PDB file of C-alpha atoms and ligand atoms in Angstrom:
ATOM      1  CA  MET A  75      -0.086   0.319   0.203  1.00  0.00           C
ATOM      2  CA  ALA A  76       1.231   3.475  -0.745  1.00  0.00           C
ATOM      3  CA  ARG A  77       1.882   5.647   2.136  1.00  0.00           C
ATOM      4  CA  GLY A  78       3.117   9.065   3.113  1.00  0.00           C
ATOM      5  CA  PRO A  79       6.782  10.037   3.003  1.00  0.00           C
ATOM      6  CA  GLN A  80       8.457   9.435   6.509  1.00  0.00           C
ATOM      7  CA  ILE A  81       9.743  12.328   8.398  1.00  0.00           C
ATOM      8  CA  GLY A  82      12.346  11.231  11.607  1.00  0.00           C
ATOM      9  CA  LEU A  83      12.700  12.992  14.229  1.00  0.00           C
ATOM     10  CA  LEU A  84      16.404  12.420  15.763  1.00  0.00           C
ATOM     11  CA  ILE A  85      18.771  13.040  18.642  1.00  0.00           C
ATOM     12  CA  ASP A  86      22.454  14.714  17.297  1.00  0.00           C
ATOM     13  CA  PRO A  87      24.606  13.049  19.013  1.00  0.00           C
ATOM     14  CA  PHE A  88      26.947  16.054  18.958  1.00  0.00           C
ATOM     15  CA  HIS A  89      23.977  18.470  19.998  1.00  0.00           C
ATOM     16  CA  PRO A  90      22.388  15.933  22.442  1.00  0.00           C
ATOM     17  CA  PHE A  91      19.474  18.953  23.468  1.00  0.00           C
ATOM     18  CA  LYS A  92      18.871  20.002  19.916  1.00  0.00           C
ATOM     19  CA  LEU A  93      16.393  17.936  17.616  1.00  0.00           C
ATOM     20  CA  LEU A  94      16.761  17.203  14.167  1.00  0.00           C
ATOM     21  CA  PHE A  95      14.317  16.578  11.207  1.00  0.00           C
ATOM     22  CA  SER A  96      16.903  14.408   9.179  1.00  0.00           C
ATOM     23  CA  THR A  97      14.910  14.208   6.095  1.00  0.00           C
ATOM     24  CA  MET A  98      16.115  13.250   2.889  1.00  0.00           C
ATOM     25  CA  ARG A  99      14.717  13.918  -0.667  1.00  0.00           C
ATOM     26  CA  ILE A 100      14.956  11.296  -3.148  1.00  0.00           C
ATOM     27  CA  GLY A 101      13.460  10.324  -6.266  1.00  0.00           C
ATOM     28  CA  TYR A 102      13.023   9.147  -9.990  1.00  0.00           C
ATOM     29  CA  VAL A 103      12.527   9.769 -12.931  1.00  0.00           C
ATOM     30  CA  GLN A 104      10.003   7.220 -15.260  1.00  0.00           C
ATOM     31  CA  MET A 105      10.253   8.592 -18.324  1.00  0.00           C
ATOM     32  CA  GLU A 106      10.462   7.184 -22.227  1.00  0.00           C
ATOM     33  CA  PRO A 107      13.518   7.625 -24.008  1.00  0.00           C
ATOM     34  CA  ILE A 108      13.650   7.936 -27.538  1.00  0.00           C
ATOM     35  CA  PHE A 109      16.389   5.021 -28.912  1.00  0.00           C
ATOM     36  CA  GLY A 110      19.654   6.717 -29.653  1.00  0.00           C
ATOM     37  CA  GLU A 111      18.428  10.448 -29.479  1.00  0.00           C
ATOM     38  CA  VAL A 112      20.673  10.896 -26.544  1.00  0.00           C
ATOM     39  CA  ARG A 113      21.073  14.423 -26.663  1.00  0.00           C
ATOM     40  CA  ARG A 114      17.411  14.492 -26.653  1.00  0.00           C
ATOM     41  CA  ASN A 115      16.908  11.484 -23.840  1.00  0.00           C
ATOM     42  CA  LEU A 116      19.278  13.928 -21.189  1.00  0.00           C
ATOM     43  CA  ARG A 117      17.264  16.648 -21.961  1.00  0.00           C
ATOM     44  CA  HIS A 118      14.067  15.522 -20.973  1.00  0.00           C
ATOM     45  CA  ALA A 119      15.282  13.660 -18.157  1.00  0.00           C
ATOM     46  CA  LYS A 120      16.735  17.405 -17.187  1.00  0.00           C
ATOM     47  CA  ASN A 121      13.482  18.790 -17.886  1.00  0.00           C
ATOM     48  CA  MET A 122      11.455  16.137 -15.354  1.00  0.00           C
ATOM     49  CA  MET A 123      14.328  16.665 -12.715  1.00  0.00           C
ATOM     50  CA  ARG A 124      13.598  20.408 -12.748  1.00  0.00           C
ATOM     51  CA  GLN A 125      10.219  20.356 -11.541  1.00  0.00           C
ATOM     52  CA  GLN A 126      10.543  18.896  -7.990  1.00  0.00           C
ATOM     53  CA  ASN A 127      13.919  19.647  -5.907  1.00  0.00           C
ATOM     54  CA  ALA A 128      15.463  15.968  -4.801  1.00  0.00           C
ATOM     55  CA  ASP A 129      18.822  15.505  -2.826  1.00  0.00           C
ATOM     56  CA  LEU A 130      18.915  12.163  -4.756  1.00  0.00           C
ATOM     57  CA  TRP A 131      17.820  11.394  -8.168  1.00  0.00           C
ATOM     58  CA  VAL A 132      17.556   7.840  -9.770  1.00  0.00           C
ATOM     59  CA  LEU A 133      17.030   7.636 -13.845  1.00  0.00           C
ATOM     60  CA  PRO A 134      16.465   4.371 -15.564  1.00  0.00           C
ATOM     61  CA  GLU A 135      18.823   1.881 -17.188  1.00  0.00           C
ATOM     62  CA  LEU A 136      20.547   3.156 -20.592  1.00  0.00           C
ATOM     63  CA  PHE A 137      18.100   6.020 -19.879  1.00  0.00           C
ATOM     64  CA  ALA A 138      20.169   8.495 -22.661  1.00  0.00           C
ATOM     65  CA  THR A 139      20.136   5.480 -25.688  1.00  0.00           C
ATOM     66  CA  GLY A 140      17.632   3.188 -25.252  1.00  0.00           C
ATOM     67  CA  TYR A 141      17.711  -0.260 -24.884  1.00  0.00           C
ATOM     68  CA  GLN A 142      16.941  -2.517 -27.823  1.00  0.00           C
ATOM     69  CA  PHE A 143      20.092  -2.644 -29.494  1.00  0.00           C
ATOM     70  CA  THR A 144      20.880  -4.725 -32.456  1.00  0.00           C
ATOM     71  CA  ALA A 145      24.381  -4.758 -33.179  1.00  0.00           C
ATOM     72  CA  GLN A 146      27.519  -4.950 -31.638  1.00  0.00           C
ATOM     73  CA  GLU A 147      28.185  -1.342 -33.833  1.00  0.00           C
ATOM     74  CA  GLU A 148      25.289   0.114 -32.170  1.00  0.00           C
ATOM     75  CA  ALA A 149      25.987  -0.181 -28.668  1.00  0.00           C
ATOM     76  CA  THR A 150      30.000   0.929 -29.029  1.00  0.00           C
ATOM     77  CA  ALA A 151      28.874   3.957 -31.270  1.00  0.00           C
ATOM     78  CA  LEU A 152      26.291   5.197 -28.597  1.00  0.00           C
ATOM     79  CA  ALA A 153      28.478   4.289 -25.708  1.00  0.00           C
ATOM     80  CA  GLU A 154      30.497   6.708 -23.720  1.00  0.00           C
ATOM     81  CA  PRO A 155      33.652   6.690 -21.860  1.00  0.00           C
ATOM     82  CA  VAL A 156      32.900   7.737 -18.141  1.00  0.00           C
ATOM     83  CA  PRO A 157      33.070  10.151 -16.400  1.00  0.00           C
ATOM     84  CA  GLU A 158      34.492  12.074 -19.627  1.00  0.00           C
ATOM     85  CA  GLY A 159      31.300  11.364 -21.819  1.00  0.00           C
ATOM     86  CA  PRO A 160      28.966  14.721 -22.462  1.00  0.00           C
ATOM     87  CA  THR A 161      26.135  12.785 -20.990  1.00  0.00           C
ATOM     88  CA  THR A 162      27.904  12.426 -17.652  1.00  0.00           C
ATOM     89  CA  GLN A 163      29.492  15.947 -18.116  1.00  0.00           C
ATOM     90  CA  ASP A 164      26.001  16.980 -18.296  1.00  0.00           C
ATOM     91  CA  LEU A 165      24.547  15.129 -15.389  1.00  0.00           C
ATOM     92  CA  ILE A 166      27.601  16.573 -13.368  1.00  0.00           C
ATOM     93  CA  THR A 167      26.452  20.252 -14.510  1.00  0.00           C
ATOM     94  CA  PHE A 168      22.886  19.425 -13.580  1.00  0.00           C
ATOM     95  CA  ALA A 169      23.556  17.961 -10.200  1.00  0.00           C
ATOM     96  CA  HIS A 170      26.145  21.147  -9.158  1.00  0.00           C
ATOM     97  CA  GLU A 171      23.463  23.612 -10.766  1.00  0.00           C
ATOM     98  CA  ARG A 172      20.534  22.297  -8.792  1.00  0.00           C
ATOM     99  CA  ARG A 173      23.030  20.771  -5.620  1.00  0.00           C
ATOM    100  CA  CYS A 174      21.835  17.680  -5.451  1.00  0.00           C
ATOM    101  CA  HIS A 175      23.244  13.682  -6.036  1.00  0.00           C
ATOM    102  CA  ILE A 176      21.962  11.597  -9.665  1.00  0.00           C
ATOM    103  CA  VAL A 177      22.120   7.733 -10.323  1.00  0.00           C
ATOM    104  CA  ALA A 178      21.747   7.558 -13.680  1.00  0.00           C
ATOM    105  CA  GLY A 179      22.280   4.047 -16.285  1.00  0.00           C
ATOM    106  CA  LEU A 180      23.921   4.207 -19.176  1.00  0.00           C
ATOM    107  CA  ALA A 181      26.271   2.452 -21.782  1.00  0.00           C
ATOM    108  CA  GLU A 182      29.868   3.030 -21.080  1.00  0.00           C
ATOM    109  CA  SER A 183      32.533   3.022 -23.385  1.00  0.00           C
ATOM    110  CA  HIS A 184      35.868   1.216 -22.122  1.00  0.00           C
ATOM    111  CA  GLU A 185      39.343   0.607 -24.112  1.00  0.00           C
ATOM    112  CA  SER A 186      37.348  -2.462 -26.600  1.00  0.00           C
ATOM    113  CA  ASN A 187      34.565  -2.827 -24.123  1.00  0.00           C
ATOM    114  CA  VAL A 188      30.978  -1.336 -24.062  1.00  0.00           C
ATOM    115  CA  TYR A 189      29.306  -1.901 -20.279  1.00  0.00           C
ATOM    116  CA  ASN A 190      25.593  -1.758 -19.425  1.00  0.00           C
ATOM    117  CA  SER A 191      26.957   0.646 -16.375  1.00  0.00           C
ATOM    118  CA  ALA A 192      25.223   3.264 -13.842  1.00  0.00           C
ATOM    119  CA  VAL A 193      27.398   6.516 -12.990  1.00  0.00           C
ATOM    120  CA  LEU A 194      26.673   8.509  -9.701  1.00  0.00           C
ATOM    121  CA  VAL A 195      27.353  12.073  -9.605  1.00  0.00           C
ATOM    122  CA  GLY A 196      27.119  14.872  -7.295  1.00  0.00           C
ATOM    123  CA  PRO A 197      27.847  18.789  -6.761  1.00  0.00           C
ATOM    124  CA  SER A 198      31.603  17.864  -6.673  1.00  0.00           C
ATOM    125  CA  GLY A 199      31.594  15.938  -9.618  1.00  0.00           C
ATOM    126  CA  PHE A 200      32.386  12.295 -10.589  1.00  0.00           C
ATOM    127  CA  LEU A 201      31.694   9.892  -7.636  1.00  0.00           C
ATOM    128  CA  THR A 202      32.134   6.439  -8.638  1.00  0.00           C
ATOM    129  CA  ARG A 203      30.310   3.227 -11.737  1.00  0.00           C
ATOM    130  CA  TYR A 204      28.869   0.186 -11.752  1.00  0.00           C
ATOM    131  CA  ARG A 205      28.790  -2.006 -14.836  1.00  0.00           C
ATOM    132  CA  LYS A 206      25.766  -4.393 -14.434  1.00  0.00           C
ATOM    133  CA  VAL A 207      27.254  -7.901 -13.160  1.00  0.00           C
ATOM    134  CA  HIS A 208      23.912  -9.757 -14.628  1.00  0.00           C
ATOM    135  CA  LEU A 209      23.009  -8.954 -18.084  1.00  0.00           C
ATOM    136  CA  PHE A 210      19.888  -9.949 -19.443  1.00  0.00           C
ATOM    137  CA  SER A 211      18.305 -12.159 -22.348  1.00  0.00           C
ATOM    138  CA  GLU A 212      20.328 -10.214 -25.201  1.00  0.00           C
ATOM    139  CA  GLU A 213      21.772  -7.919 -23.318  1.00  0.00           C
ATOM    140  CA  LYS A 214      24.617 -10.519 -23.384  1.00  0.00           C
ATOM    141  CA  CYS A 215      24.990 -10.207 -26.652  1.00  0.00           C
ATOM    142  CA  TRP A 216      26.479  -6.236 -26.944  1.00  0.00           C
ATOM    143  CA  PHE A 217      27.474  -5.741 -23.378  1.00  0.00           C
ATOM    144  CA  THR A 218      30.760  -7.154 -20.827  1.00  0.00           C
ATOM    145  CA  PRO A 219      29.465  -8.287 -17.904  1.00  0.00           C
ATOM    146  CA  GLY A 220      30.517  -5.656 -14.994  1.00  0.00           C
ATOM    147  CA  ASP A 221      34.180  -6.504 -13.329  1.00  0.00           C
ATOM    148  CA  ILE A 222      34.288  -4.077 -10.684  1.00  0.00           C
ATOM    149  CA  PRO A 223      32.814  -4.853  -6.896  1.00  0.00           C
ATOM    150  CA  PHE A 224      29.408  -3.723  -6.542  1.00  0.00           C
ATOM    151  CA  PRO A 225      30.422   0.269  -5.258  1.00  0.00           C
ATOM    152  CA  VAL A 226      28.417   2.031  -1.877  1.00  0.00           C
ATOM    153  CA  ILE A 227      29.248   5.747  -2.121  1.00  0.00           C
ATOM    154  CA  ASP A 228      28.808   8.013   1.475  1.00  0.00           C
ATOM    155  CA  ILE A 229      26.415  10.933  -0.690  1.00  0.00           C
ATOM    156  CA  GLY A 230      26.508  12.993   2.936  1.00  0.00           C
ATOM    157  CA  GLU A 231      23.274  12.451   3.441  1.00  0.00           C
ATOM    158  CA  ALA A 232      23.340   8.923   3.531  1.00  0.00           C
ATOM    159  CA  LYS A 233      24.904   5.781   2.061  1.00  0.00           C
ATOM    160  CA  VAL A 234      24.322   4.942  -1.579  1.00  0.00           C
ATOM    161  CA  GLY A 235      24.876   1.773  -3.351  1.00  0.00           C
ATOM    162  CA  MET A 236      23.749   1.408  -6.763  1.00  0.00           C
ATOM    163  CA  MET A 237      22.343  -1.954  -8.883  1.00  0.00           C
ATOM    164  CA  ILE A 238      20.848  -2.630 -12.418  1.00  0.00           C
ATOM    165  CA  CYS A 239      17.713  -3.670 -13.061  1.00  0.00           C
ATOM    166  CA  PHE A 240      18.127  -7.576 -13.729  1.00  0.00           C
ATOM    167  CA  ASP A 241      20.813  -7.737 -10.774  1.00  0.00           C
ATOM    168  CA  HIS A 242      17.622  -8.104  -8.552  1.00  0.00           C
ATOM    169  CA  PHE A 243      16.628 -11.756  -8.954  1.00  0.00           C
ATOM    170  CA  PHE A 244      19.990 -12.275  -7.072  1.00  0.00           C
ATOM    171  CA  PRO A 245      19.822 -11.512  -3.644  1.00  0.00           C
ATOM    172  CA  GLU A 246      23.149 -11.614  -2.967  1.00  0.00           C
ATOM    173  CA  VAL A 247      23.850  -7.865  -4.748  1.00  0.00           C
ATOM    174  CA  ALA A 248      21.233  -6.690  -2.233  1.00  0.00           C
ATOM    175  CA  ARG A 249      22.792  -7.915   0.643  1.00  0.00           C
ATOM    176  CA  THR A 250      26.284  -7.426  -0.283  1.00  0.00           C
ATOM    177  CA  LEU A 251      25.692  -3.771  -0.947  1.00  0.00           C
ATOM    178  CA  THR A 252      24.372  -3.740   3.002  1.00  0.00           C
ATOM    179  CA  LEU A 253      26.943  -4.793   4.350  1.00  0.00           C
ATOM    180  CA  GLN A 254      29.012  -2.465   2.937  1.00  0.00           C
ATOM    181  CA  GLY A 255      26.593  -0.449   4.551  1.00  0.00           C
ATOM    182  CA  ALA A 256      23.747   1.338   1.942  1.00  0.00           C
ATOM    183  CA  GLN A 257      21.086   2.621   3.108  1.00  0.00           C
ATOM    184  CA  ILE A 258      19.479   3.085   0.018  1.00  0.00           C
ATOM    185  CA  ILE A 259      19.754   0.905  -3.004  1.00  0.00           C
ATOM    186  CA  ALA A 260      19.307   3.249  -6.494  1.00  0.00           C
ATOM    187  CA  HIS A 261      18.344   0.679  -8.989  1.00  0.00           C
ATOM    188  CA  PRO A 262      17.682   2.256 -12.704  1.00  0.00           C
ATOM    189  CA  ALA A 263      15.814  -0.474 -14.587  1.00  0.00           C
ATOM    190  CA  ASN A 264      14.400  -1.127 -18.018  1.00  0.00           C
ATOM    191  CA  LEU A 265      11.920  -4.309 -16.950  1.00  0.00           C
ATOM    192  CA  VAL A 266      10.574  -6.435 -19.674  1.00  0.00           C
ATOM    193  CA  MET A 267       8.788  -9.429 -16.983  1.00  0.00           C
ATOM    194  CA  PRO A 268       5.589  -7.973 -15.366  1.00  0.00           C
ATOM    195  CA  VAL A 269       5.310  -7.524 -11.635  1.00  0.00           C
ATOM    196  CA  TYR A 270       8.808  -9.099 -10.550  1.00  0.00           C
ATOM    197  CA  ALA A 271      11.140  -6.893  -9.484  1.00  0.00           C
ATOM    198  CA  GLN A 272       7.998  -4.408  -7.892  1.00  0.00           C
ATOM    199  CA  LEU A 273       7.655  -7.898  -5.692  1.00  0.00           C
ATOM    200  CA  THR A 274      11.911  -8.861  -5.574  1.00  0.00           C
ATOM    201  CA  MET A 275      12.854  -5.370  -4.344  1.00  0.00           C
ATOM    202  CA  ARG A 276       9.917  -5.272  -1.685  1.00  0.00           C
ATOM    203  CA  ALA A 277      11.481  -8.100  -0.468  1.00  0.00           C
ATOM    204  CA  ARG A 278      14.992  -6.692  -0.878  1.00  0.00           C
ATOM    205  CA  ALA A 279      14.128  -3.371   1.039  1.00  0.00           C
ATOM    206  CA  ILE A 280      12.287  -5.670   3.936  1.00  0.00           C
ATOM    207  CA  GLU A 281      15.250  -8.521   4.111  1.00  0.00           C
ATOM    208  CA  ASN A 282      18.553  -5.504   4.540  1.00  0.00           C
ATOM    209  CA  GLY A 283      16.630  -2.627   5.692  1.00  0.00           C
ATOM    210  CA  VAL A 284      17.427  -0.394   3.580  1.00  0.00           C
ATOM    211  CA  PHE A 285      15.051   2.120   1.336  1.00  0.00           C
ATOM    212  CA  THR A 286      14.959   0.832  -2.568  1.00  0.00           C
ATOM    213  CA  VAL A 287      14.667   3.123  -5.325  1.00  0.00           C
ATOM    214  CA  THR A 288      13.348   1.562  -8.779  1.00  0.00           C
ATOM    215  CA  ALA A 289      13.231   4.135 -11.472  1.00  0.00           C
ATOM    216  CA  ASN A 290      11.947   2.241 -14.334  1.00  0.00           C
ATOM    217  CA  ARG A 291      10.944   3.505 -18.113  1.00  0.00           C
ATOM    218  CA  VAL A 292       7.626   3.152 -19.884  1.00  0.00           C
ATOM    219  CA  GLY A 293       6.706   2.513 -23.719  1.00  0.00           C
ATOM    220  CA  SER A 294       8.145   0.133 -25.790  1.00  0.00           C
ATOM    221  CA  GLU A 295      11.014  -0.551 -28.359  1.00  0.00           C
ATOM    222  CA  ALA A 296      10.234  -2.427 -31.195  1.00  0.00           C
ATOM    223  CA  ARG A 297      13.960  -2.096 -33.501  1.00  0.00           C
ATOM    224  CA  THR A 298      13.667  -5.874 -34.128  1.00  0.00           C
ATOM    225  CA  ASP A 299      10.734  -8.368 -34.667  1.00  0.00           C
ATOM    226  CA  LYS A 300      10.334  -8.781 -30.648  1.00  0.00           C
ATOM    227  CA  ARG A 301       8.632  -5.598 -29.154  1.00  0.00           C
ATOM    228  CA  LEU A 302       9.791  -5.100 -25.910  1.00  0.00           C
ATOM    229  CA  ARG A 303       7.343  -3.512 -23.462  1.00  0.00           C
ATOM    230  CA  PHE A 304       8.755  -1.968 -20.463  1.00  0.00           C
ATOM    231  CA  THR A 305       6.917  -1.994 -17.652  1.00  0.00           C
ATOM    232  CA  GLY A 306       6.887   0.908 -15.691  1.00  0.00           C
ATOM    233  CA  GLU A 307       5.419   1.083 -11.835  1.00  0.00           C
ATOM    234  CA  SER A 308       8.802   2.690 -10.547  1.00  0.00           C
ATOM    235  CA  GLN A 309       8.495   2.728  -6.710  1.00  0.00           C
ATOM    236  CA  ILE A 310      10.152   3.550  -3.772  1.00  0.00           C
ATOM    237  CA  VAL A 311      10.465   1.526  -0.667  1.00  0.00           C
ATOM    238  CA  SER A 312      11.260   1.582   2.921  1.00  0.00           C
ATOM    239  CA  PRO A 313      13.078  -0.656   4.554  1.00  0.00           C
ATOM    240  CA  SER A 314       9.718  -2.447   6.475  1.00  0.00           C
ATOM    241  CA  GLY A 315       8.736  -2.811   2.721  1.00  0.00           C
ATOM    242  CA  ASP A 316       6.333  -0.309   2.318  1.00  0.00           C
ATOM    243  CA  ILE A 317       6.103   1.453  -1.031  1.00  0.00           C
ATOM    244  CA  LEU A 318       6.014   4.516  -0.662  1.00  0.00           C
ATOM    245  CA  VAL A 319       5.412   5.999  -3.819  1.00  0.00           C
ATOM    246  CA  GLN A 320       4.882   4.202  -7.598  1.00  0.00           C
ATOM    247  CA  SER A 321       4.034   5.079 -10.869  1.00  0.00           C
ATOM    248  CA  SER A 322       1.654   3.559 -12.738  1.00  0.00           C
ATOM    249  CA  LYS A 323       2.995   1.679 -16.332  1.00  0.00           C
ATOM    250  CA  ASP A 324       2.821   3.937 -18.602  1.00  0.00           C
ATOM    251  CA  LYS A 325       2.855   7.335 -17.834  1.00  0.00           C
ATOM    252  CA  GLN A 326       6.328   9.728 -17.471  1.00  0.00           C
ATOM    253  CA  GLU A 327       6.676  11.191 -13.891  1.00  0.00           C
ATOM    254  CA  ALA A 328       9.146  12.241 -11.541  1.00  0.00           C
ATOM    255  CA  ARG A 329       8.261  11.403  -7.931  1.00  0.00           C
ATOM    256  CA  VAL A 330       9.694  12.539  -5.061  1.00  0.00           C
ATOM    257  CA  VAL A 331       9.385  11.425  -1.249  1.00  0.00           C
ATOM    258  CA  LYS A 332      10.814  12.024   2.330  1.00  0.00           C
ATOM    259  CA  ILE A 333      12.718   9.993   4.106  1.00  0.00           C
ATOM    260  CA  ASP A 334      14.642   9.569   7.087  1.00  0.00           C
ATOM    261  CA  PRO A 335      18.138   7.415   5.690  1.00  0.00           C
ATOM    262  CA  ALA A 336      19.123   6.581   9.657  1.00  0.00           C
ATOM    263  CA  VAL A 337      16.096   4.685   9.607  1.00  0.00           C
ATOM    264  CA  ALA A 338      18.218   2.488   7.725  1.00  0.00           C
ATOM    265  CA  ARG A 339      20.900   1.840   9.668  1.00  0.00           C
ATOM    266  CA  ASP A 340      18.796  -0.206  12.760  1.00  0.00           C
ATOM    267  CA  LYS A 341      18.887  -3.796  11.469  1.00  0.00           C
ATOM    268  CA  SER A 342      16.860  -5.689  14.474  1.00  0.00           C
ATOM    269  CA  LEU A 343      13.691  -6.628  13.990  1.00  0.00           C
ATOM    270  CA  ASN A 344      12.579  -6.736  17.721  1.00  0.00           C
ATOM    271  CA  PRO A 345      14.867  -7.307  21.065  1.00  0.00           C
ATOM    272  CA  TYR A 346      16.278 -10.633  19.938  1.00  0.00           C
ATOM    273  CA  ASN A 347      16.485 -10.818  16.098  1.00  0.00           C
ATOM    274  CA  ASP A 348      19.245  -8.549  13.888  1.00  0.00           C
ATOM    275  CA  ARG A 349      19.085  -8.860  10.729  1.00  0.00           C
ATOM    276  CA  LEU A 350      22.463  -9.021   9.953  1.00  0.00           C
ATOM    277  CA  ALA A 351      23.890 -10.147  13.547  1.00  0.00           C
ATOM    278  CA  ASP A 352      21.686 -13.007  13.018  1.00  0.00           C
ATOM    279  CA  ARG A 353      22.926 -14.394   9.826  1.00  0.00           C
ATOM    280  CA  ARG A 354      24.169 -18.392  10.037  1.00  0.00           C
ATOM    281  CA  VAL A 355      27.299 -17.880   7.616  1.00  0.00           C
ATOM    282  CA  ASP A 356      28.504 -20.860   8.580  1.00  0.00           C
ATOM    283  CA  PHE A 357      25.137 -22.664   7.235  1.00  0.00           C
ATOM    284  CA  TYR A 358      25.330 -21.038   3.997  1.00  0.00           C
ATOM    285  CA  ASN A 359      26.976 -23.001   1.418  1.00  0.00           C
ATOM    286  CA  LEU A 360      27.301 -20.082  -0.917  1.00  0.00           C
TER     287      LEU A 360
HETATM  288  C1  LIG B1677      16.758  -6.123 -17.509  1.00  0.00           C
HETATM  289  O1  LIG B1677      17.745  -6.748 -17.027  1.00  0.00           O
HETATM  290  N1  LIG B1677      16.484  -4.576 -18.363  1.00  0.00           N
HETATM  291  C2  LIG B1677      15.659  -6.671 -17.923  1.00  0.00           C
END
């Protein structure tokens, strides 16, 4: 069920008599990229982010290029180096002007490889990248599987981890990010299987005690005889699994909620159980 934003009241440990409203605005852009129209898609995403203020925005997977590649040369031609490429540089300028952080999925060229990546940029510039580890379906024809560890970065208000779309099928990803201290998991997506990720990301949020932000796209692409329909329903989920906001299946929109990221530091369920401390790693044959 959709709930209102969470606003947390905190005691500042350095100033114990001062009460703090520790709120952070996190949001996503649900949009319909046009394949190959990189400048247009970037402009569109920025226009949508300008409608509201957020401390952290999440854009969809491959938001600048579109999704359905048909040849390796096409992926190579549309991919950009990170952070030097124009899309990452433009996002950095935007983040600087608007004093926000942005996680955005894009095609990254590096040496002779193309990765399905996400960048994290902020007012001070480029912070990190993630290269999708679990490639989905035909993505395996165009992209090289990720080859760097799952990143978690402290952006000031909270620690942010990144995963991309199909990574949601593998609970190890969200758990790895959580064990590194992530309080918010940014999840750029181009989902084509109905409902799965909207369910699994609620489970990922509950089992790890983290906020999740899934930024999915809408619309369809039919660049081959196989039409791909993207499922929308982008969502932000709280550590207790509540859906704080969820979009429709087909409408483009930017949504922002206020959260208290400190909630995601407490992993306890009751006086006896803690999501992380109770793990019995000696019994997990992974
Ligand atoms: C996906 O990983 N884009 C389904």
